CSV table of C-alpha atoms in Angstrom, one decimal:
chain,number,residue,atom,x,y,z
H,1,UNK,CA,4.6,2.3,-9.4
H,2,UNK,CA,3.2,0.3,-6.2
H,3,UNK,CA,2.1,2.8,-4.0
H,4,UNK,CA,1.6,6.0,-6.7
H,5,UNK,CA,-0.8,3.3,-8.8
H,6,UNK,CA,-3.1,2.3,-5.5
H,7,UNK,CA,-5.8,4.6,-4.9
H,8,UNK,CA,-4.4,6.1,-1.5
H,9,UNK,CA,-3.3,9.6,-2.9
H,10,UNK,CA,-0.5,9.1,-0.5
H,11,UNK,CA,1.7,11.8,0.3
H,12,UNK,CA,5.0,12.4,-1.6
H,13,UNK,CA,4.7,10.1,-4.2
H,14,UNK,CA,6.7,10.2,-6.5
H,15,UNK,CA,9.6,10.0,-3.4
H,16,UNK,CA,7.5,6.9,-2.2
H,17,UNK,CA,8.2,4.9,-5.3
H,18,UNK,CA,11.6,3.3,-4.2
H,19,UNK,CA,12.3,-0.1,-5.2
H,20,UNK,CA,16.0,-1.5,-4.5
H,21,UNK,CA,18.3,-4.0,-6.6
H,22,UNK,CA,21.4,-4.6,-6.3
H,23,UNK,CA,23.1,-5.9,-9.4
H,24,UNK,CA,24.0,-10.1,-9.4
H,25,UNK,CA,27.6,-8.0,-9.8
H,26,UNK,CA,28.6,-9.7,-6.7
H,27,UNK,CA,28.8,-13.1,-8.6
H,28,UNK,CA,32.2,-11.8,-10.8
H,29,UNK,CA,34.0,-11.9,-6.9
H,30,UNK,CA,33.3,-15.3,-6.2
H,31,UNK,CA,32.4,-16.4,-2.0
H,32,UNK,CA,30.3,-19.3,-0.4
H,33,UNK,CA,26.7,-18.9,-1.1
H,34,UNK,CA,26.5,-19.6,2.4
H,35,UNK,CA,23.9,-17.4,3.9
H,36,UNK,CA,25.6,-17.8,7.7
H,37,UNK,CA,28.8,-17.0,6.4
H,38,UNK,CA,31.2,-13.7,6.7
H,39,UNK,CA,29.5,-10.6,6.0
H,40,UNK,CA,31.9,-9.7,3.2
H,41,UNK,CA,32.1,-8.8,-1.1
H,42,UNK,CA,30.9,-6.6,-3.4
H,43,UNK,CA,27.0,-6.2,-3.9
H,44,UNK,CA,24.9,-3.5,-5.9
H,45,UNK,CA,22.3,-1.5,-4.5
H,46,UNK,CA,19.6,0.2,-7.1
H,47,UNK,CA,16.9,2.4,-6.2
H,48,UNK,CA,14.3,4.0,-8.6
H,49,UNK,CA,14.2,7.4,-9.1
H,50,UNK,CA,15.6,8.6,-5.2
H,51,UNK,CA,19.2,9.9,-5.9
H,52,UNK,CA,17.6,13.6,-6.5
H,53,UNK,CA,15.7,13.6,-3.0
H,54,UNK,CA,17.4,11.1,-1.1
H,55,UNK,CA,21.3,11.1,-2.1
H,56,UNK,CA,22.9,11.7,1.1
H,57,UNK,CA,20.7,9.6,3.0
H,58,UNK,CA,21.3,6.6,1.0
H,59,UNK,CA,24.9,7.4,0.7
H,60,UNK,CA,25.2,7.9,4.3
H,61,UNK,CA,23.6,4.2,5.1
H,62,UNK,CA,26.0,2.7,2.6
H,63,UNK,CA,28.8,4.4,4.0
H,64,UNK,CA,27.6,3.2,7.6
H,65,UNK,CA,27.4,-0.3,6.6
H,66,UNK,CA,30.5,-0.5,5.3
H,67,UNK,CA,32.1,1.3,8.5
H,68,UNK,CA,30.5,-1.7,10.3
H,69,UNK,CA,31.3,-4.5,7.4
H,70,UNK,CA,34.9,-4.1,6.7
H,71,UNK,CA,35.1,-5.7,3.2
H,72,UNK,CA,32.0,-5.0,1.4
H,73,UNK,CA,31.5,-2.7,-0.7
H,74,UNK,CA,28.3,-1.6,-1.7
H,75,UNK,CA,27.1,-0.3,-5.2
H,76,UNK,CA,24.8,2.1,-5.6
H,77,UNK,CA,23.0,2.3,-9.1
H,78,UNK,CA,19.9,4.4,-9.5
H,79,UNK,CA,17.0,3.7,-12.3
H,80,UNK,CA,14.3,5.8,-13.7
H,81,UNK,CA,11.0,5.0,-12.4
H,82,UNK,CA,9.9,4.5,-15.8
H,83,UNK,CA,9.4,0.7,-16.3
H,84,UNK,CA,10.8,-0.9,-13.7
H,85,UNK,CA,8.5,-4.1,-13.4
H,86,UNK,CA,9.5,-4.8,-16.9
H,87,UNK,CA,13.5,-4.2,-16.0
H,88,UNK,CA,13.4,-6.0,-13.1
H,89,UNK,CA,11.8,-9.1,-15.7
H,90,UNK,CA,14.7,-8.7,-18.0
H,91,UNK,CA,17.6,-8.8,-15.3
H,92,UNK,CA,16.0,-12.1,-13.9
H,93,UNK,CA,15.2,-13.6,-17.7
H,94,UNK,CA,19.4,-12.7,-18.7
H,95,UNK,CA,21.0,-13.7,-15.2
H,96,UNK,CA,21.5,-9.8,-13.9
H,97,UNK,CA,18.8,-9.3,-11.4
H,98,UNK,CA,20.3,-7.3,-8.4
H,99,UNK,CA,21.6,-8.9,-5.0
H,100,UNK,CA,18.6,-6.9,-3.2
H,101,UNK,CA,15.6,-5.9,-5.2
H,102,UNK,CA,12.5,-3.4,-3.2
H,103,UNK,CA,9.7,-4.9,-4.6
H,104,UNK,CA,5.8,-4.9,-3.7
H,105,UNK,CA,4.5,-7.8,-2.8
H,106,UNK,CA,2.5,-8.3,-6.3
H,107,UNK,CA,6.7,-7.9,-7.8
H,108,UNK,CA,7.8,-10.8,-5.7
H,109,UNK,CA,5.1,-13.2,-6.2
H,110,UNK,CA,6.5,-13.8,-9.6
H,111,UNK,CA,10.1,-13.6,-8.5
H,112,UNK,CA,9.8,-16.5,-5.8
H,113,UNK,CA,7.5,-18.6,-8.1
H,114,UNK,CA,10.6,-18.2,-10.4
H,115,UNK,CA,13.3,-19.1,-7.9
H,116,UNK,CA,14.7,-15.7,-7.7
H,117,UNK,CA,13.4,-14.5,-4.4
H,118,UNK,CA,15.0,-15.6,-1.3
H,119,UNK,CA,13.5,-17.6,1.3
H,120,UNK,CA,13.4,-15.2,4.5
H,121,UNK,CA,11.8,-17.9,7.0
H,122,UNK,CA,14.8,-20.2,5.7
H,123,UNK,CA,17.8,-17.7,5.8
H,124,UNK,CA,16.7,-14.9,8.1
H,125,UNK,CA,14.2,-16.0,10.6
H,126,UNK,CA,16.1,-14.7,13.0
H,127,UNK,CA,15.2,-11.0,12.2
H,128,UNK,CA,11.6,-11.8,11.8
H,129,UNK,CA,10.5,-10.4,15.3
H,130,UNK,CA,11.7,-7.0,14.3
H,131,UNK,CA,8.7,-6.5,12.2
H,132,UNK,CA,4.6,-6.1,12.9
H,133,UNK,CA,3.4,-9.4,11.8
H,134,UNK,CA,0.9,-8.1,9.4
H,135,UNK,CA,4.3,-6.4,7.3
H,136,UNK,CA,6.2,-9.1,7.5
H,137,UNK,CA,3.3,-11.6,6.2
H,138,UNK,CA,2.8,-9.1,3.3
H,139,UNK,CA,5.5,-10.8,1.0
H,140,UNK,CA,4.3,-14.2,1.6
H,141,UNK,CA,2.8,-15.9,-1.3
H,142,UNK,CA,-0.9,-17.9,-1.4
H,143,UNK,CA,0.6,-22.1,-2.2
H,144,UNK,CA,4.2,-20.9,-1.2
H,145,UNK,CA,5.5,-21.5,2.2
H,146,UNK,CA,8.2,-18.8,3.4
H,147,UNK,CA,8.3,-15.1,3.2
H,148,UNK,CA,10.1,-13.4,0.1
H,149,UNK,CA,11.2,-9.8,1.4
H,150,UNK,CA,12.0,-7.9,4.8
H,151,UNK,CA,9.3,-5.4,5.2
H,152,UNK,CA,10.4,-2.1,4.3
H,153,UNK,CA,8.3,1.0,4.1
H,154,UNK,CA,4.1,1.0,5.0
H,155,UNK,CA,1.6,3.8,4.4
H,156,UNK,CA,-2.1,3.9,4.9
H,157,UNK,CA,-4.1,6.6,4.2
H,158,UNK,CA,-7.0,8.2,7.4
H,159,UNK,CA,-10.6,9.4,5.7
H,160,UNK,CA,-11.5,12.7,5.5
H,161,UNK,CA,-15.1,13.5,6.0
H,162,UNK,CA,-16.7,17.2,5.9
H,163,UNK,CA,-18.5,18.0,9.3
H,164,UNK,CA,-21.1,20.8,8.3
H,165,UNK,CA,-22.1,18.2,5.6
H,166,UNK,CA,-22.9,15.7,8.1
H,167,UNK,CA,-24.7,18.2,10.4
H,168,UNK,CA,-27.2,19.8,8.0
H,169,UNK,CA,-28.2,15.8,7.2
H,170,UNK,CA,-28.8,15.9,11.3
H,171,UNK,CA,-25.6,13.1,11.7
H,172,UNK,CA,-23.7,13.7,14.3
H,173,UNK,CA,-20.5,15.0,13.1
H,174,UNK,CA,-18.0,13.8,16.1
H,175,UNK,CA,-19.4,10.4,15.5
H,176,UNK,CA,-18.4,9.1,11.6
H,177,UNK,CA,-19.4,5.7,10.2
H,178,UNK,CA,-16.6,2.9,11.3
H,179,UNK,CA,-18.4,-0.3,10.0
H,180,UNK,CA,-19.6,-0.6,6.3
H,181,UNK,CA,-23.4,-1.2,7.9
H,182,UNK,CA,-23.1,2.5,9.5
H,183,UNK,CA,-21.2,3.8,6.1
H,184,UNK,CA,-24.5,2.6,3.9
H,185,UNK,CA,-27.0,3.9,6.7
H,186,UNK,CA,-25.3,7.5,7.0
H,187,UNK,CA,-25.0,7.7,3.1
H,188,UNK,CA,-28.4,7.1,2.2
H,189,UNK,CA,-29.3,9.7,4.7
H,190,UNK,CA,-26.9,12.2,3.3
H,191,UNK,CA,-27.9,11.7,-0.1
H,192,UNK,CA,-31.5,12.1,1.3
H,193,UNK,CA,-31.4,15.2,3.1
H,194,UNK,CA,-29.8,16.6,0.3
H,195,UNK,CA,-32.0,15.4,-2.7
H,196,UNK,CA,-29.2,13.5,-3.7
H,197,UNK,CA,-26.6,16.8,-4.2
H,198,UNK,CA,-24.4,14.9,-1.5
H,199,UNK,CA,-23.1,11.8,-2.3
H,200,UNK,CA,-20.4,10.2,0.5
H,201,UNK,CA,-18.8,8.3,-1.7
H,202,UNK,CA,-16.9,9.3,-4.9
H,203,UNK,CA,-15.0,5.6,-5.7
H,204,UNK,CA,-16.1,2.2,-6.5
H,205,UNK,CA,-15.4,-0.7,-4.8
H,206,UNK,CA,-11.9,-2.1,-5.5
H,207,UNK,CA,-10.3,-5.5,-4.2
H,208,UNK,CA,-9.7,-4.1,-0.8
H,209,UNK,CA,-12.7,-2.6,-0.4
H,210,UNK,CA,-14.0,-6.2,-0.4
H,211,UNK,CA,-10.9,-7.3,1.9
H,212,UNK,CA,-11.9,-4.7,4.4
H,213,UNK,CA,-15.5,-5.6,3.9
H,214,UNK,CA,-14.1,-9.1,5.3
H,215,UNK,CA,-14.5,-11.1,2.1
H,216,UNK,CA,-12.6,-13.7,1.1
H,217,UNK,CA,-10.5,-13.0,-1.8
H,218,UNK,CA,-8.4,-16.0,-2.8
H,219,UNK,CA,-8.3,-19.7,-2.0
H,220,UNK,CA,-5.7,-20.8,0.5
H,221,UNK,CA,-3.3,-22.7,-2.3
H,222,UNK,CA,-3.6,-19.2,-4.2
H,223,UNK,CA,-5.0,-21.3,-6.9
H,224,UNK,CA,-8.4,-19.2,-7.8
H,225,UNK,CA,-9.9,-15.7,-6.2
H,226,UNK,CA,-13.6,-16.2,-4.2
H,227,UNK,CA,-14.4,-12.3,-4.0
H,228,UNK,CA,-17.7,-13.8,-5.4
H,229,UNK,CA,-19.2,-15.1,-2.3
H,230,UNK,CA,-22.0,-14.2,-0.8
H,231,UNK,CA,-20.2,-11.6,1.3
H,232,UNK,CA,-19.1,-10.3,-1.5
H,233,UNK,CA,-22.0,-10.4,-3.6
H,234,UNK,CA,-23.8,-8.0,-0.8
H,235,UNK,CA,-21.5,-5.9,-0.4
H,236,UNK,CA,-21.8,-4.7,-4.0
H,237,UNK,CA,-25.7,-5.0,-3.7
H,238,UNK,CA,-24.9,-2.4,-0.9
H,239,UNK,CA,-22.9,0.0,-3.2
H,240,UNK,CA,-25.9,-0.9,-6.1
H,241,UNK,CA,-28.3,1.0,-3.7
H,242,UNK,CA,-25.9,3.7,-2.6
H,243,UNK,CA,-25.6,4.6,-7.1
H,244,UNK,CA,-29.1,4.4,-7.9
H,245,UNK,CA,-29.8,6.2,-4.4
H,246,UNK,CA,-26.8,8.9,-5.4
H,247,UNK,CA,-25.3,8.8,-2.1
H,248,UNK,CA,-22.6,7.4,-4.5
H,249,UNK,CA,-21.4,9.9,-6.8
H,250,UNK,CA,-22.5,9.5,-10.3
H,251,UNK,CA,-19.6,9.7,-12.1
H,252,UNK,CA,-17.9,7.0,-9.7
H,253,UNK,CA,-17.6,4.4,-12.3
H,254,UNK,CA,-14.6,6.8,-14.1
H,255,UNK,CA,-13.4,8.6,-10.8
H,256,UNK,CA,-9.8,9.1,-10.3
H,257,UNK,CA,-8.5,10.3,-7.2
H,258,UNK,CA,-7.6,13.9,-8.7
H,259,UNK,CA,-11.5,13.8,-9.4
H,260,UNK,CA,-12.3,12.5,-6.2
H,261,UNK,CA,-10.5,14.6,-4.4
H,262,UNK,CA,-11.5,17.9,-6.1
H,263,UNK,CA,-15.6,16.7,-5.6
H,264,UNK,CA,-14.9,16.8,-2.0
H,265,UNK,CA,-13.2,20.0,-1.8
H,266,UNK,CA,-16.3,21.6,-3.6
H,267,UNK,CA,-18.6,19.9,-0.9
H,268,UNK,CA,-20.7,17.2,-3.6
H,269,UNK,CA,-18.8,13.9,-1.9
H,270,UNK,CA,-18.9,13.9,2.0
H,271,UNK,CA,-16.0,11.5,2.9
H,272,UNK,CA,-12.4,10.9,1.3
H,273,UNK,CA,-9.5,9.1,1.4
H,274,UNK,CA,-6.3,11.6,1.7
H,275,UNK,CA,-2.9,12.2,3.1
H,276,UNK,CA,-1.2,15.4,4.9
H,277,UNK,CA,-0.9,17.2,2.1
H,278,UNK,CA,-4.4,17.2,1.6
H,279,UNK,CA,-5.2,19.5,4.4
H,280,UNK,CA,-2.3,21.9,3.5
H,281,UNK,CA,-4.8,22.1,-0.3
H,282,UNK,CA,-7.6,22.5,1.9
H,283,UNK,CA,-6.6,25.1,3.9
H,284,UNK,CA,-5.3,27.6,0.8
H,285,UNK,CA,-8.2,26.4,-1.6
H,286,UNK,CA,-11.4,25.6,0.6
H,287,UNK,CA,-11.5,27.4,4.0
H,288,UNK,CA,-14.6,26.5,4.9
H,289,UNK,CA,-13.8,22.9,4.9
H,290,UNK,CA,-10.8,22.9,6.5
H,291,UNK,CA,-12.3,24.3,9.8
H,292,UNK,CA,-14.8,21.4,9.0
H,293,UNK,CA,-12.7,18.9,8.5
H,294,UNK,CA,-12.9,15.7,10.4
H,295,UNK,CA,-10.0,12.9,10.2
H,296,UNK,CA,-11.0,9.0,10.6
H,297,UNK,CA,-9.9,5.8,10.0
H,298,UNK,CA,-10.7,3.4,6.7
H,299,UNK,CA,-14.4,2.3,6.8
H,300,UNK,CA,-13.7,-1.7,7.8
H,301,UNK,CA,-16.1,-4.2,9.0
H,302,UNK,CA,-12.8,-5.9,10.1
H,303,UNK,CA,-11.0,-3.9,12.5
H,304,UNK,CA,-7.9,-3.9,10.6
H,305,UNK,CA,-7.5,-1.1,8.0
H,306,UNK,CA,-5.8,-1.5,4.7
H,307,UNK,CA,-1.9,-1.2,4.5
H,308,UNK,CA,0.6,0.0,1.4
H,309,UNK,CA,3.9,-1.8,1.8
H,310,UNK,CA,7.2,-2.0,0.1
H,311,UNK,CA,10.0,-4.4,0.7
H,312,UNK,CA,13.6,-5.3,0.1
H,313,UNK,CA,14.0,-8.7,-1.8
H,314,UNK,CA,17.2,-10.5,-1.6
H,315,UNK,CA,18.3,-12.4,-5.0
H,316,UNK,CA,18.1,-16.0,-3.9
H,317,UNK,CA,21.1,-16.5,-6.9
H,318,UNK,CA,23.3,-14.4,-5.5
H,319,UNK,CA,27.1,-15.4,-5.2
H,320,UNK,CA,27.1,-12.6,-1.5
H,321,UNK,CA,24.3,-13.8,0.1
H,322,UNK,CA,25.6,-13.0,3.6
H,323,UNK,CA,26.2,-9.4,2.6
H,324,UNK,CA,22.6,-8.8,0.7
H,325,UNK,CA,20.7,-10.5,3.5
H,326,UNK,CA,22.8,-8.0,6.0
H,327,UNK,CA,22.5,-5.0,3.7
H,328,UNK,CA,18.8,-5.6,3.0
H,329,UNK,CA,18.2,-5.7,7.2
H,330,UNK,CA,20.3,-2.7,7.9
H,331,UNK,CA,18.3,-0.7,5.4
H,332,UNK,CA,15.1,-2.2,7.2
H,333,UNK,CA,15.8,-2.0,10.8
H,334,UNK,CA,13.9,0.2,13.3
H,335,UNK,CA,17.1,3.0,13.3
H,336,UNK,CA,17.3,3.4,9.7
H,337,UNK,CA,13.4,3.1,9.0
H,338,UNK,CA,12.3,5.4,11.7
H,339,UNK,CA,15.6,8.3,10.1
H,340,UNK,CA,14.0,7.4,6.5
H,341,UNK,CA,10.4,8.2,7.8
H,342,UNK,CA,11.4,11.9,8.8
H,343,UNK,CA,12.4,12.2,5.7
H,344,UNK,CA,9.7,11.6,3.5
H,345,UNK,CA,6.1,10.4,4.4
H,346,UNK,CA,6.3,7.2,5.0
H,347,UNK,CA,5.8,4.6,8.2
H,348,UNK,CA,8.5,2.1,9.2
H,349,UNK,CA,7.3,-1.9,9.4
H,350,UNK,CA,9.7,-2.3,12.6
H,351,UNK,CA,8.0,-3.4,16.0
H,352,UNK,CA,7.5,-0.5,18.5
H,353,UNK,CA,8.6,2.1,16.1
H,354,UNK,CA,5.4,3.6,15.7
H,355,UNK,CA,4.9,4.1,19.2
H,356,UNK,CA,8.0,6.5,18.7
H,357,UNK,CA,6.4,10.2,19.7
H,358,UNK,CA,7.0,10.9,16.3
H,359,UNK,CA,3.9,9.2,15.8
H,360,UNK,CA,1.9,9.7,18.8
H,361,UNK,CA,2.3,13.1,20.0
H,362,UNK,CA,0.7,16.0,18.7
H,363,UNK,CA,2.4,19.4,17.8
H,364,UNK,CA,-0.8,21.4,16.6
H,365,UNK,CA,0.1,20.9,13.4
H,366,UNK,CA,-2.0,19.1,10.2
H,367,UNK,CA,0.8,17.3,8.9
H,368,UNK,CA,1.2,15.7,12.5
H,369,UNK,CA,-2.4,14.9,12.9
H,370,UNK,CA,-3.0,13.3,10.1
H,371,UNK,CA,0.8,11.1,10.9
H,372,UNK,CA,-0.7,9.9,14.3
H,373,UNK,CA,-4.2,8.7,12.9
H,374,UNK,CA,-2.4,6.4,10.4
H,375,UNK,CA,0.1,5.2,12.6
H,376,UNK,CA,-2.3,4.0,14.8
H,377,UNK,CA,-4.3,2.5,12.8
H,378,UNK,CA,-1.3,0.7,10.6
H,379,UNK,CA,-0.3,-1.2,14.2
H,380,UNK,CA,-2.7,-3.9,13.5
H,381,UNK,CA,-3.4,-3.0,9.4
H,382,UNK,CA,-3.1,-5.5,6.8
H,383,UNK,CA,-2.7,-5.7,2.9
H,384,UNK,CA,-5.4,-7.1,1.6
H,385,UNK,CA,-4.9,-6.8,-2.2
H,386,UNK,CA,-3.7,-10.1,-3.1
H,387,UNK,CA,-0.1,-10.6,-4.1
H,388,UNK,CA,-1.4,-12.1,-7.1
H,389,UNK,CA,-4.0,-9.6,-8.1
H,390,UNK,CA,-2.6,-7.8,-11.4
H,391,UNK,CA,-3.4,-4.2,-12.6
H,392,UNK,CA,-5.3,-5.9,-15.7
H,393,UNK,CA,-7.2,-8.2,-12.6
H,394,UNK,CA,-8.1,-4.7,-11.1
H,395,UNK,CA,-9.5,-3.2,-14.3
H,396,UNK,CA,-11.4,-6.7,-14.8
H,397,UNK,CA,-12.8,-6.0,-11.4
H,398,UNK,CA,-13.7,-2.7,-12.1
H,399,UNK,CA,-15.3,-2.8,-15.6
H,400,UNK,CA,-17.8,-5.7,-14.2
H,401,UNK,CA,-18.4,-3.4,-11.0
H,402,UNK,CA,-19.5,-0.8,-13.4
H,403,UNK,CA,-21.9,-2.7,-15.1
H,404,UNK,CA,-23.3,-4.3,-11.9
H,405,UNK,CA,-23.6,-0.9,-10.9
H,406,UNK,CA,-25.2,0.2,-14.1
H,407,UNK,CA,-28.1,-2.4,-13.6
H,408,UNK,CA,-26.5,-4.2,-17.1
H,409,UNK,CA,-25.7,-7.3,-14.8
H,410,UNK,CA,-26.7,-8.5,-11.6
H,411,UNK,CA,-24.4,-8.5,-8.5
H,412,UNK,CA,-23.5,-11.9,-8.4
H,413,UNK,CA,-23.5,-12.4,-12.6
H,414,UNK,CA,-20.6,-9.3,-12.7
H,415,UNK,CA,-18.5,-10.8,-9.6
H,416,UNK,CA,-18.9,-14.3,-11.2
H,417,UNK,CA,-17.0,-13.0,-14.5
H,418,UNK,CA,-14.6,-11.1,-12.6
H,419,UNK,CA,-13.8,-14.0,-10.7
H,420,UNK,CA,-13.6,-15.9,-13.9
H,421,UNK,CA,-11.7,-13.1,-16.1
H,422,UNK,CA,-8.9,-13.2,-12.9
H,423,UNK,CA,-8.6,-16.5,-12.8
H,424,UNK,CA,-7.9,-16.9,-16.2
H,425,UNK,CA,-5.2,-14.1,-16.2
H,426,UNK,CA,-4.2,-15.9,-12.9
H,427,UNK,CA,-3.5,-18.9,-15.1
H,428,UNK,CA,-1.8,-16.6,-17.6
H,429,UNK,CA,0.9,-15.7,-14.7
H,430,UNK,CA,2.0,-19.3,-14.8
């Protein structure tokens, strides 16, 4: 789902694929649709796959809220994370969709185009200084005004990048590459130095490469994507050199991240994406680069690194609207967040809660090393793959990378038909 689909390898996934709906089950109690009025009624709340890891968290919040909210009652209902886009398209097409529904942003953009997603700027702006800015803005939709879902859950992922790999190309190893200029300069030398048995890179580009390359991907009314700009256009130029230069791995254009991942650990790609558990694999698996390791933010010629985020969508239909707006906050404020977080790997979207020591301090320990780079650098991080921007937009994307890369079209000819391939499933989405 979401976060498990997105190249970030992010740790625990399968426990960070939660989405939320409640069941419209609160309509067969009747109550004012009111979103002001008494916190009150029956509601359903459904996760995806979480009642085997997370049980008595979840049943401890709902048994909290209802301590606090005499009256409600909430349901808890959990799904297989097997198809859930698809269920979650059904309950809205046959008048069942869930009071509260955790979504990712590209989930709600149909949902609010539809009329099922709740305006939060209209019903709960006063909660919207809770969150970072960036989170909050993540469920906003291009041509919609209003936001769609409370932030719930972020993750980022820090870049790994082998030390000894860097020295024998005579880089200095306690300075990596921060801007895409000095990513293409050090890579070229790597793959130099080494007659091209060191690449740096093992992916190609995706959508928020170009985001974090500071292109612009989508028009303002959210009517048509513009990733084929001049910016972008260089910016694949760039990567062109980096293949046919093999400071790009060769077998980029079919990398997964298992791939990835296992090229570094052998010492043939220089820098990675990872997570925590990364370094535990290192440690048992490649010994030599775990004492080389070096941690560092996303490459972004920006200053603002890529976020993952989920969120907690309230059924604008819904006969209990006071209740789901209240339950959907309480799940989403900066107590319950910050308890969730120390549960699994995962950062709260709540203001100031990342400057919790939980985040901050360091205990000597990998897992909390890797916890403070990305907390830092989610402060000010954005999500820059368009809420629009479909998995079949993705693999349009990637198949005219590849032949852009392959020399079989020119920069600007494959970003022109991927632009026009996503526009025309765009138009598909209605």
């Amino acid at each position: 789902m979401p976060i498990s689909r997105r190249a970030l390898a992010a740790t625990a996934v399968a426990a960070l694929v939660l989405p939320l709906s409640a069941c419209g089950s609160g309509s067969d109690d009747g109550g004012s649709s009111d979103a002001s009025g008494k916190v009150e009624g029956n509601i359903t709340f459904q996760t995806w796959n979480l009642r085997a890891n997370f049980k008595s968290y979840f049943e401890g919040v709902i048994a909290d809220f209802e301590k606090q909210y005499p009256g409600t009652h909430v349901k808890w209902v959990d799904q297989p994370a097997e198809g859930y886009p698809d269920k979650i398209s059904a309950d809205a097409a046959g008048g069942t969709l869930p009071d509260v529904v955790n979504v990712s942003p590209d989930l709600v953009a149909p949902l609010a185009k539809a009329g099922f997603a709740l305006d939060l700027d209209k019903s709960a702006a006063k909660y919207k200084k809770e969150y970072l800015a960036g989170a909050w803005a993540s469920h906003q939709i291009p041509g919609m005004s209003g936001t769609y879902a409370f932030p719930w859950y972020l993750n980022t992922g820090p870049l790994f990048y082998n030390k000894s790999l860097f020295k024998e190309a005579g880089l200095d190893p306690e300075q990596p590459p921060k801007t895409y200029d000095e990513l293409f300069t050090d890579a070229l030398e790597l793959a130099k130095k080494s007659d091209g048995k060191v690449a740096t890179l093992a992916n190609v580009p995706t959508v928020e490469d170009f985001g974090r390359y500071g292109v612009e991907l989508m028009n303002k009314e959210g009517t048509g994507f513009a990733f084929n700009d001049a910016k972008g256009v260089e910016l694949l130029t760039k990567y062109k050199e980096l293949y046919d230069a093999k400071a790009l791995d060769p077998q980029a254009l079919t990398a997964t991240p298992e791939s990835s991942g296992k090229k570094f650990l052998t010492g043939a790609v220089a820098m990675n994406p990872g997570s925590a558990l990364d370094l535990g694999n290192f440690k048992k698996q490649a010994p030599n680069l775990y004492k080389n390791i070096g941690i560092t933010d996303q490459i972004t010629s920006t200053g603002h690194v890529n976020m993952y985020v989920m969120g907690l969508m309230v059924n604008a239909q819904t006969k209990k609207k006071p209740a789901a707006i209240a339950f959907a906050h309480y799940v989403t404020d900066a107590e319950h967040q910050m308890s969730f977080a120390k549960k699994v790997a995962i950062f709260p979207s709540t203001a100031g809660s990342l400057d919790d020591p939980y985040f901050t301090k360091e205990d000597g320990t990998d897992e909390t090393r890797v916890r403070i780079a990305a907390a830092k650098s989610l402060k000010t991080a954005v999500n820059y793959t368009p809420v629009l921007f479909s998995d079949q937009m993705k693999t349009a994307l990637r198949n005219e990378v590849a032949k852009a890369l392959q020399g079989k079209e020119s920069p600007q000819d494959a970003l022109d038909n991927a632009v026009k391939a996503c526009d025309t499933l765009l138009q598909q989405q209605g």
